[in-house]
Tab-separated table of C-alpha atoms in Angstrom:
chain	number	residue	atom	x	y	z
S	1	UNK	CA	-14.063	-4.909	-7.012
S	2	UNK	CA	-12.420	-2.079	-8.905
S	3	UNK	CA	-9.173	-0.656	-6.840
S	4	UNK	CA	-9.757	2.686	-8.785
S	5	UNK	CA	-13.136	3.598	-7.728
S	6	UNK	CA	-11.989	3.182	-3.902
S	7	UNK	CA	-9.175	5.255	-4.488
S	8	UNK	CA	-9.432	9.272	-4.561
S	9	UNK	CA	-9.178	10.457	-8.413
S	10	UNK	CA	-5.742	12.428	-7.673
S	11	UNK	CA	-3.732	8.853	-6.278
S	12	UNK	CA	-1.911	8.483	-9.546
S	13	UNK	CA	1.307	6.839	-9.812
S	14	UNK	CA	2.903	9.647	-9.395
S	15	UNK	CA	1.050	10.390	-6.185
S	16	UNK	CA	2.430	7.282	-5.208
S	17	UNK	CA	5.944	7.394	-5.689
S	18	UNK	CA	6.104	10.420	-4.488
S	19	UNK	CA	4.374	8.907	-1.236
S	20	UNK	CA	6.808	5.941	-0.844
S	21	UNK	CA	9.919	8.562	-1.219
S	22	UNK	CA	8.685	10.199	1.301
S	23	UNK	CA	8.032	7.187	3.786
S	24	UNK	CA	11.549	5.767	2.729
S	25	UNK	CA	12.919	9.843	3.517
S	26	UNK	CA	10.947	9.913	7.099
S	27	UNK	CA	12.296	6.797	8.164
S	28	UNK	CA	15.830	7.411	7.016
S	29	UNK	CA	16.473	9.794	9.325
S	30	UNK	CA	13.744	8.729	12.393
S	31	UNK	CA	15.475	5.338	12.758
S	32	UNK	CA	18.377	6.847	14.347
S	33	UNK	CA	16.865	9.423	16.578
S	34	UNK	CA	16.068	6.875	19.411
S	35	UNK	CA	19.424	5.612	19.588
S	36	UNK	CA	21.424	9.191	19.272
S	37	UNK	CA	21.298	9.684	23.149
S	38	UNK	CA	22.954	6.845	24.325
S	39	UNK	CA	24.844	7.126	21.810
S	40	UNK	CA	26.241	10.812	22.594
S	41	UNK	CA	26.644	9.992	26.008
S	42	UNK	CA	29.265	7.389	24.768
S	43	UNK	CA	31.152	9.705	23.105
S	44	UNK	CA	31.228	11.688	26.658
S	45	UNK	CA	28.515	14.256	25.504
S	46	UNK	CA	25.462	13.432	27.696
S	47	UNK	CA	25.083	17.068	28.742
S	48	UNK	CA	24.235	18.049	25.432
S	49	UNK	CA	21.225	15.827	24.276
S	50	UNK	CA	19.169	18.629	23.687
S	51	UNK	CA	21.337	19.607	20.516
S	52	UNK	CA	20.351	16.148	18.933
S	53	UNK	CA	17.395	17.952	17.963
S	54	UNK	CA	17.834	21.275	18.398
S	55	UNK	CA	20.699	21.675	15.929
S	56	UNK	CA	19.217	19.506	13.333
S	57	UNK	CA	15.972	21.597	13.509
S	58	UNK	CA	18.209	24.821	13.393
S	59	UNK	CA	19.907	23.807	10.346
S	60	UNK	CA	16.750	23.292	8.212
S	61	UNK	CA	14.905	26.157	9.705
S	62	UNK	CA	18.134	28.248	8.238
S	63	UNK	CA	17.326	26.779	4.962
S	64	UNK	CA	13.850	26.833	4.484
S	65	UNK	CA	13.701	30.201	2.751
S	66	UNK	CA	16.593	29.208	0.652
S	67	UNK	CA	14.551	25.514	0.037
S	68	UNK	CA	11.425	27.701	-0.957
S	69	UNK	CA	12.763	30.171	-3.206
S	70	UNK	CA	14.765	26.985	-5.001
S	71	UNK	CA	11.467	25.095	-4.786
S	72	UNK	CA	9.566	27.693	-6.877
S	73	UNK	CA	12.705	28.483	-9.685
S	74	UNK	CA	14.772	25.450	-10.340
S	75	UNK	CA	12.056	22.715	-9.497
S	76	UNK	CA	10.575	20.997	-6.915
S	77	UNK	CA	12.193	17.135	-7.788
S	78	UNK	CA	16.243	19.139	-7.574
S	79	UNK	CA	14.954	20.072	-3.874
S	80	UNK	CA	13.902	17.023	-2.834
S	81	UNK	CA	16.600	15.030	-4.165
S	82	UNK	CA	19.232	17.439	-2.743
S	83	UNK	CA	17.248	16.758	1.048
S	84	UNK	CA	17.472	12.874	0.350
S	85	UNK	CA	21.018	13.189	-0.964
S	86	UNK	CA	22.502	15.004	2.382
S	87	UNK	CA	20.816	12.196	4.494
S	88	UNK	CA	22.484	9.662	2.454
S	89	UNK	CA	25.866	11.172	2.897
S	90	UNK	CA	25.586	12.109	6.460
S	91	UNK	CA	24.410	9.179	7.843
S	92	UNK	CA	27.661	7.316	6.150
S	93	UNK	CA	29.691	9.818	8.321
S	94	UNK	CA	28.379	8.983	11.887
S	95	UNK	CA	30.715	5.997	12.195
S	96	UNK	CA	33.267	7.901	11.347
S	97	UNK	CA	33.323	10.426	13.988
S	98	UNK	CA	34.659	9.911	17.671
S	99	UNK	CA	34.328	13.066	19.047
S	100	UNK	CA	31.522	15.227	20.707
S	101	UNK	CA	32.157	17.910	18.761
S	102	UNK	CA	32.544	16.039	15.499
S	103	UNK	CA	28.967	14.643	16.376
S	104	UNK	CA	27.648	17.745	16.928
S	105	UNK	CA	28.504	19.145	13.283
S	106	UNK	CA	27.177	16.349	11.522
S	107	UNK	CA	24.025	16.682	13.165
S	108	UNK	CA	23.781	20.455	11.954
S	109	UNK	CA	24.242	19.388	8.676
S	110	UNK	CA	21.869	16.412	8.766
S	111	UNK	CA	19.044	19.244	8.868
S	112	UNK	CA	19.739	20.191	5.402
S	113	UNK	CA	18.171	17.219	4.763
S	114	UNK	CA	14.419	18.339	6.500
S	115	UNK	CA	15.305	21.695	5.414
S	116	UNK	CA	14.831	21.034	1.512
S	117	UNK	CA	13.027	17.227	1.153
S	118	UNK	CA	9.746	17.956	2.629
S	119	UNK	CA	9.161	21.971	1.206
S	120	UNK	CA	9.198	19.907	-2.102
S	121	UNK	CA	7.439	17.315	-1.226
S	122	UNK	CA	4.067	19.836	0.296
S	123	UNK	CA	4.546	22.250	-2.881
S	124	UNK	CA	4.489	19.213	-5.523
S	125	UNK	CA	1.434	17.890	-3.680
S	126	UNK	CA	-0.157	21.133	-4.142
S	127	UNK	CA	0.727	21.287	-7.860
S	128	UNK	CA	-0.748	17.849	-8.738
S	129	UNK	CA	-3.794	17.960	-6.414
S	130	UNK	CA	-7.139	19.814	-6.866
S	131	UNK	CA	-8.187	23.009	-4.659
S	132	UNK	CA	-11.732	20.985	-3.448
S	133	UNK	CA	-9.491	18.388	-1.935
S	134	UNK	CA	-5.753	19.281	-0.556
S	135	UNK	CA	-6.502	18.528	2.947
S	136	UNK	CA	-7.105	14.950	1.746
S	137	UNK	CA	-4.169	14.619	-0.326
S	138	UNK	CA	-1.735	15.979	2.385
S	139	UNK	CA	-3.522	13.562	4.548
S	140	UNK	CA	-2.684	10.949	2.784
S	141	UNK	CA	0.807	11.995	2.289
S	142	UNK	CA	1.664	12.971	5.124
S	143	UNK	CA	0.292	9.178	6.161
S	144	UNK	CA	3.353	7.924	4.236
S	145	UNK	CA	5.842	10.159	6.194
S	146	UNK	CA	3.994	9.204	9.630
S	147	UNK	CA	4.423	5.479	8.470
S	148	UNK	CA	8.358	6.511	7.823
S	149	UNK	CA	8.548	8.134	10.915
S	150	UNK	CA	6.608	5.222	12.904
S	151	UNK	CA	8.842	2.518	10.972
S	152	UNK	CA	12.196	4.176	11.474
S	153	UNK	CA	12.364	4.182	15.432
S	154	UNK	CA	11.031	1.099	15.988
S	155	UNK	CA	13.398	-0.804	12.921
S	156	UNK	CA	15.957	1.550	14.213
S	157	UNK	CA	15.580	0.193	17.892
S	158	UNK	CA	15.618	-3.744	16.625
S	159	UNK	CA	18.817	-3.304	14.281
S	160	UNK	CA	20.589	-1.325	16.983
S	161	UNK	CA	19.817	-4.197	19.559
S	162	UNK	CA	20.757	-6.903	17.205
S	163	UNK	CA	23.977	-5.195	15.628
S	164	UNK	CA	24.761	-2.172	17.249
S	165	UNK	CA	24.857	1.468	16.149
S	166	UNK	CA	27.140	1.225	12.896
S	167	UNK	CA	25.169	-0.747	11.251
S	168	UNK	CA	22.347	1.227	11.874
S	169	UNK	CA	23.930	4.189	10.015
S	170	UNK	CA	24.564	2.258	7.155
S	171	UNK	CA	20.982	1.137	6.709
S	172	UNK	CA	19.994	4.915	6.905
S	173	UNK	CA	21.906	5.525	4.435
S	174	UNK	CA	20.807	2.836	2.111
S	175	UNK	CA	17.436	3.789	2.805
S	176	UNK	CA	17.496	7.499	1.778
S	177	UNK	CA	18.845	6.101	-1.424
S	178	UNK	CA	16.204	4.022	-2.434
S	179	UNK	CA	13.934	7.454	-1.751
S	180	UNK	CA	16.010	9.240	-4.162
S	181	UNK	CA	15.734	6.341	-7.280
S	182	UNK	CA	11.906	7.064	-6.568
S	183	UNK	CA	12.054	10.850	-6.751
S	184	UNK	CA	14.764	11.038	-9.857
S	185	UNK	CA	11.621	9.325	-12.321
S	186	UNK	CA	9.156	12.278	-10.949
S	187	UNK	CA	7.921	14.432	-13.694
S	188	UNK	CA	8.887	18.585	-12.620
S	189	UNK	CA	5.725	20.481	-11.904
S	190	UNK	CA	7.066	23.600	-12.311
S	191	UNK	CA	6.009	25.375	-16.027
S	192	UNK	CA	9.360	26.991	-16.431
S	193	UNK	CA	11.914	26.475	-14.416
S	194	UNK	CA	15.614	28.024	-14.358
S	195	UNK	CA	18.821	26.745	-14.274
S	196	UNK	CA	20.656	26.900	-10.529
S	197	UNK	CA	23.028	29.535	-9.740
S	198	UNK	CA	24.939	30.639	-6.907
S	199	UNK	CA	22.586	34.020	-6.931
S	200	UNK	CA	19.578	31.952	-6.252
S	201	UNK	CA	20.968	32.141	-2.587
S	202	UNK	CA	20.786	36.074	-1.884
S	203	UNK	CA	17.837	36.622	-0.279
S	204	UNK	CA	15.396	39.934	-0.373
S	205	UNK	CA	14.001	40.658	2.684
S	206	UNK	CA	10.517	39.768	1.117
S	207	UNK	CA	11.541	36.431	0.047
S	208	UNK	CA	12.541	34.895	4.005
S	209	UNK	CA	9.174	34.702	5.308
S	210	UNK	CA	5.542	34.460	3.514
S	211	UNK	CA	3.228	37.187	5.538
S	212	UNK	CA	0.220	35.459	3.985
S	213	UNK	CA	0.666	32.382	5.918
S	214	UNK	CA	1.074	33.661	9.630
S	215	UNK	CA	-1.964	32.003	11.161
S	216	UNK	CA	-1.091	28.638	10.530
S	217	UNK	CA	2.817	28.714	11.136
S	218	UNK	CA	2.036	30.534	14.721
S	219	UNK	CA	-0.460	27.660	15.594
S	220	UNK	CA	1.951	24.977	13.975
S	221	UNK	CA	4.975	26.762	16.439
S	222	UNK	CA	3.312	26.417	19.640
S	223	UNK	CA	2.528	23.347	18.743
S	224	UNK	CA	5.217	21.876	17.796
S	225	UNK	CA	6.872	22.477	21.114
S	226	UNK	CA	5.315	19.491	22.349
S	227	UNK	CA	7.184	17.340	19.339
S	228	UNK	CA	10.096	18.910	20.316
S	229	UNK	CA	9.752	18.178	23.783
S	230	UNK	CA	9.110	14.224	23.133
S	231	UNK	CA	11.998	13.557	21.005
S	232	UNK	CA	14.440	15.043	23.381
S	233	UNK	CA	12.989	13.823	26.436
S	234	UNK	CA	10.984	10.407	25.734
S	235	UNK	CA	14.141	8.245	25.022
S	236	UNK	CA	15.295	9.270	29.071
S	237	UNK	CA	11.926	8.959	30.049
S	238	UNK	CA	11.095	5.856	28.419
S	239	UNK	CA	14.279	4.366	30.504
S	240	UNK	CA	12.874	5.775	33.481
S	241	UNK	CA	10.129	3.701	33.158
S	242	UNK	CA	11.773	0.564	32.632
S	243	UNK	CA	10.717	0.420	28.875
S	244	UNK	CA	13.735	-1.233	26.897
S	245	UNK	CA	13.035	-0.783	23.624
S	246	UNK	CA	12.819	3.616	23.507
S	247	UNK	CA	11.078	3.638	20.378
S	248	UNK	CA	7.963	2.328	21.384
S	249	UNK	CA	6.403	5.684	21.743
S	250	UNK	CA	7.286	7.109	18.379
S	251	UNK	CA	5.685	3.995	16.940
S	252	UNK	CA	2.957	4.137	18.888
S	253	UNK	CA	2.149	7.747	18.528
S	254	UNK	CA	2.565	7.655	15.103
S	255	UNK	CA	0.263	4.262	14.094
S	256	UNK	CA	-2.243	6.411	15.696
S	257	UNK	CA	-2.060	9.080	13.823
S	258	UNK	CA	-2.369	7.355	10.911
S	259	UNK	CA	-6.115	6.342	12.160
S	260	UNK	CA	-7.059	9.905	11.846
S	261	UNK	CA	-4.951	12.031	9.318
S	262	UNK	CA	-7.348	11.201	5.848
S	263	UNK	CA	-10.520	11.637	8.198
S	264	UNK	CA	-8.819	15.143	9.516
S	265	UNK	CA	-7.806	15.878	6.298
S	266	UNK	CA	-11.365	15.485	4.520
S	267	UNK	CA	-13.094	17.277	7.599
S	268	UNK	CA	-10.706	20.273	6.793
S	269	UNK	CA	-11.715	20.305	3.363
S	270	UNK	CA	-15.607	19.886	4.109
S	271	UNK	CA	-15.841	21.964	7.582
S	272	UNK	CA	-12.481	24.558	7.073
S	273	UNK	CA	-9.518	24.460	9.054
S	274	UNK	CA	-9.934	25.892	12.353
S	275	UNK	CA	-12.101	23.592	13.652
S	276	UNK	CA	-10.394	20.638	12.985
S	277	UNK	CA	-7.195	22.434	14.736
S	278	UNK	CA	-9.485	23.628	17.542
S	279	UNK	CA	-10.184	19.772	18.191
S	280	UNK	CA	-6.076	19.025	17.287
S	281	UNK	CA	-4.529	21.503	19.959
S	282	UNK	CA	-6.907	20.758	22.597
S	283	UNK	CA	-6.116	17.192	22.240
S	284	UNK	CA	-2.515	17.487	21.926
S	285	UNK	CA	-2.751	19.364	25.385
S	286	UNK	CA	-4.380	16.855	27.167
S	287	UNK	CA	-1.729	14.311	25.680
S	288	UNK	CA	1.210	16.467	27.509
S	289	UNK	CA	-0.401	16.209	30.412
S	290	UNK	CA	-1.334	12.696	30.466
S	291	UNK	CA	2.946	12.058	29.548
S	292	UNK	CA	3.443	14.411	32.548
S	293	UNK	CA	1.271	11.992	35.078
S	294	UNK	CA	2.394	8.565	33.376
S	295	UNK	CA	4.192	6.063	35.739
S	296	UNK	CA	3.513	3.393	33.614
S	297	UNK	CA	4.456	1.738	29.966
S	298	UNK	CA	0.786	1.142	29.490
S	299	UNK	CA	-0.070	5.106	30.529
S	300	UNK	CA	2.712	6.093	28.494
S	301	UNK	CA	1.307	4.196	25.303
S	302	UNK	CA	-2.203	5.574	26.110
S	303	UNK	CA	-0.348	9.320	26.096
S	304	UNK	CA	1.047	8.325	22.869
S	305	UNK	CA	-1.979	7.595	21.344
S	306	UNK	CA	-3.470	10.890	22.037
S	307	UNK	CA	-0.258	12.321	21.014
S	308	UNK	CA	-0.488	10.656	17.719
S	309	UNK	CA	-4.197	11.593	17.177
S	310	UNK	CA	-3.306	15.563	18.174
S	311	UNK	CA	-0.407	15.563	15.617
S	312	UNK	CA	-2.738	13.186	12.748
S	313	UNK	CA	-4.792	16.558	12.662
S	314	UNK	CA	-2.707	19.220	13.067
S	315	UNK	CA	-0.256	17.986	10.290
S	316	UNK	CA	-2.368	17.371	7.095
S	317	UNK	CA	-4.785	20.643	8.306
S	318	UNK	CA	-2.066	23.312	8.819
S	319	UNK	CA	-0.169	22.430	5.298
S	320	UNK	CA	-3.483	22.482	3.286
S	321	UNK	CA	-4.154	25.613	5.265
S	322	UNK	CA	-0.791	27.657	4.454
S	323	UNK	CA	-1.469	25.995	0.626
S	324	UNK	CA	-4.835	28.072	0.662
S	325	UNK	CA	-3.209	31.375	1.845
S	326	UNK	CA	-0.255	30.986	-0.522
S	327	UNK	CA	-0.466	32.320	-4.348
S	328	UNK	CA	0.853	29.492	-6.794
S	329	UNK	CA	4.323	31.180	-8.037
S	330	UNK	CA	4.964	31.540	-4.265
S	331	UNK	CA	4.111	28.446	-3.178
S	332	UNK	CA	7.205	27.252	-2.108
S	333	UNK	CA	7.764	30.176	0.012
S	334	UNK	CA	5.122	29.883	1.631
S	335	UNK	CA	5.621	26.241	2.432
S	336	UNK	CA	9.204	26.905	3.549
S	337	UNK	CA	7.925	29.539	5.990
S	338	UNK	CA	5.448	26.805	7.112
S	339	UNK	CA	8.160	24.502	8.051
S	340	UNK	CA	10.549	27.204	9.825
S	341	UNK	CA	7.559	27.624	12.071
S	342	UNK	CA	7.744	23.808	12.310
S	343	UNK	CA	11.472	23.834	12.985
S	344	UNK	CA	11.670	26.243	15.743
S	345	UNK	CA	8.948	25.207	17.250
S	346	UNK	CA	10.810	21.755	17.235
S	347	UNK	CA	14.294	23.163	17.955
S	348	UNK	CA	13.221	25.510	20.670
S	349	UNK	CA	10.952	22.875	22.145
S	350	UNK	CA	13.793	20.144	22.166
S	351	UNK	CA	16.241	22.941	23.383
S	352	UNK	CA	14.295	24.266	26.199
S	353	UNK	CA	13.363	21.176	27.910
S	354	UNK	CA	16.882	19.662	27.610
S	355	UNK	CA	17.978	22.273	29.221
S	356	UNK	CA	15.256	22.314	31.857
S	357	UNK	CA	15.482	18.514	32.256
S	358	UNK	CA	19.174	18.781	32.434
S	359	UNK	CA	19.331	14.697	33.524
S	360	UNK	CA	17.072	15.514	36.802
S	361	UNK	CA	14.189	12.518	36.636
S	362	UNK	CA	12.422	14.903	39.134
S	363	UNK	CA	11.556	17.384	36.064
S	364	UNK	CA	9.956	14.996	33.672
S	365	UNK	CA	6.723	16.469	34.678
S	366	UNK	CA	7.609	20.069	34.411
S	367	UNK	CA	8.892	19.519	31.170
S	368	UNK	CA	5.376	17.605	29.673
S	369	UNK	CA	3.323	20.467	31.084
S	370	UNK	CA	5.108	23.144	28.782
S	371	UNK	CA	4.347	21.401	26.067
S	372	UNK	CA	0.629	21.576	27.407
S	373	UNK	CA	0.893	25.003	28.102
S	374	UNK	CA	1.815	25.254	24.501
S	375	UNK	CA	-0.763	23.651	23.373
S	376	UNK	CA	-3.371	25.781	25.162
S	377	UNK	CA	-2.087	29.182	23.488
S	378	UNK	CA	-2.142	28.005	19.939
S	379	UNK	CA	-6.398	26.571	21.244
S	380	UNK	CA	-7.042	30.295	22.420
S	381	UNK	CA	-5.081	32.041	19.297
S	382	UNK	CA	-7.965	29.898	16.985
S	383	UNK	CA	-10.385	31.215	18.879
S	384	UNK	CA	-8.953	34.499	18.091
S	385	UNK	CA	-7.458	34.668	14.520
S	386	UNK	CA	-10.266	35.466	11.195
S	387	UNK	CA	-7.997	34.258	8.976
S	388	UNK	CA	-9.364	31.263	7.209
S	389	UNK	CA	-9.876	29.530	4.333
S	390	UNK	CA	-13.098	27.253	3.342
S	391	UNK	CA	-13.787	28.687	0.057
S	392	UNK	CA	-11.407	28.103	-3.371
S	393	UNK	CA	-9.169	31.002	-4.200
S	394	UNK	CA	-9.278	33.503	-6.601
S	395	UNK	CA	-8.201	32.142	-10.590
S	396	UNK	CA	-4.922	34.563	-9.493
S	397	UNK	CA	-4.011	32.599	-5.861
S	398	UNK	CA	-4.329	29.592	-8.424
């Protein structure tokens, strides 16, 4: 049997280094996360969980224009190496710091990292891949990062319970370094690219957010709440429940949405992107609310596996949408202003409910149904919104 002929025409070897980056990137920083709350609350800092994620998702909101503007003039590879780079560095510092506030700072800069890898990553996709089939091609990629982000927690969780937290920072670190070896060999994408300077950083007012792409980042914000939500709140809930090892939902959620992402991603491509996100938000509600009402490991796996299918279709569907509304020399922009939706979405939905949890067991449910509620208002706004795209653009969006 011929490999090639079961493989799609655009999985070069390219396509597939720049996949296994991207796994080794996603789990680089994931394989932490689980273990961060504890882990603050050692320092003395349990009453500020919700910055775990909120400040990380703050940082590389903040950067995302700067990421996309970069992305589209010096290069995509420089943007993605520079987001491997600060996870490499950053994870060597955590065992370094004693302090709360030291803690705190290091996880603000750690979103650099999310803030620059995957805008490169999405826009180099887009280069490479044809028009006729981007939603399978950032289904399959984004695969790879759900297998990173799956693989993280749960090696994470075993190296933390064999060896403790410092070594676990280490191995994050070595990880994002094998990622960058893989992206260094990449050929650029870019036709002509310019040399960095410091002006590259002022911004026009133009140049922060991509007005073109406001239907999908306002359904990829309210849903991302949810995500938000879950990082901040599943490791607490998780020991609630009696469920020792905390990253048992991440992997769980995540295998599952690798069951659905190429078929999501191919139905976007053949039936158009709203109704595949119709199906994705819907879903994604009815996973909050099943985490809201679970009492049990086995209910909370079953809410992570509607959790992962929600996210398998809203991920690959929403970046091949923005792609569509974005012209090519603004590409990166565009992506960038994808992923600041993503970001606050994340930040304000990891903020919000550690605030509203603040360590009360009685509010787990509260907290689940915003994310639902969420959910629901990115369902109606599709219901609403004309903006799509099913048909190739123009030779001048090319």
């Amino acid at each position: 049997m011929d490999l090639q002929k079961l493989l799609p025409p655009f999985f070069t070897l390219r396509f597939l280094q720049l996949c296994l980056s991207s796994f080794l990137f996603f789990a680089s920083f994931n394989m932490i996360i689980p273990e961060l709350p504890a882990y603050l609350s050692s320092l003395g800092g349990e009453d500020y969980k919700g910055l775990i994620i909120s400040l990380f998702t703050l940082t590389a909101g903040l950067s995302r224009p700067f990421s996309g503007k970069l992305a589209d003039r010096i290069g995509r590879v420089p943007v993605m190496i520079f987001g491997a780079g600060v996870c490499l560095v950053v994870s060597l510092l955590y065992p370094l710091i004693s302090g709360v506030a030291g803690f705190l700072c290091l996880r603000f800069l750690h979103g650099f990292s999310t803030g620059f890898t995957p805008t490169g990553i999405s826009a180099y996709v887009a280069d490479i891949v044809p028009f006729n089939r981007r939603g399978e091609a950032m289904g399959l990629q984004s695969l790879f990062s759900s297998l990173g982000m799956a693989a993280g927690p749960a090696l994470g969780g075993y190296i933390a319970s064999l060896h403790g937290i410092t070594p676990l920072f280490y191995c994050s670190s070595g990880v994002a370094l094998i990622s960058i070896l893989l992206l260094v060999r990449l050929k650029e994408t870019v036709p002509e690219t310019v040399p960095f300077r410091m002006g590259h950083f002022k911004l026009k007012k133009d140049e922060i957010f991509e007005k073109r792409v406001f239907s999908p980042c306002f359904v990829l914000f309210f849903s991302y709440l949810s995500f938000g939500i879950i990082l901040t709140i599943i490791p607490d809930f998780s020991t609630f429940l009696k469920i020792e090892n905390k990253g048992i939902f991440f992997a769980v959620f995540t295998l599952s949405s690798l069951a659905i992402r190429l078929l999501a991603g191919r139905a976007s491509d053949r039936y158009g992107r709203i109704p595949v996100l119709k199906a994705a938000t819907f879903c994604l509600a009815l996973a909050m609310t099943a985490t809201a009402f679970s009492h049990s490991k086995e209910m909370l796996i079953f809410s992570g596996v509607l959790f992962g299918f929600a996210l398998g279709m809203t991920s690959p569907t929403i970046a091949a949408w923005t792609i569509d509304l974005s012209l090519s020399a603004f590409r990166g922009r565009g992506l960038a202003t994808m992923y600041i939706a993503l970001e606050a979405g994340i930040g304000i939905g990891a903020l919000g409910s550690g605030w509203i949890y603040a360590n009360q067991h009685e509010r787990f449910p509260l907290v689940f149904l915003m994310g639902a509620a969420g959910a629901l208002v990115a369902f109606i706004y599709l219901f609403i919104t004309k903006t799509a795209s099913k048909t190739p653009p123009t030779p001048f969006q090319k």
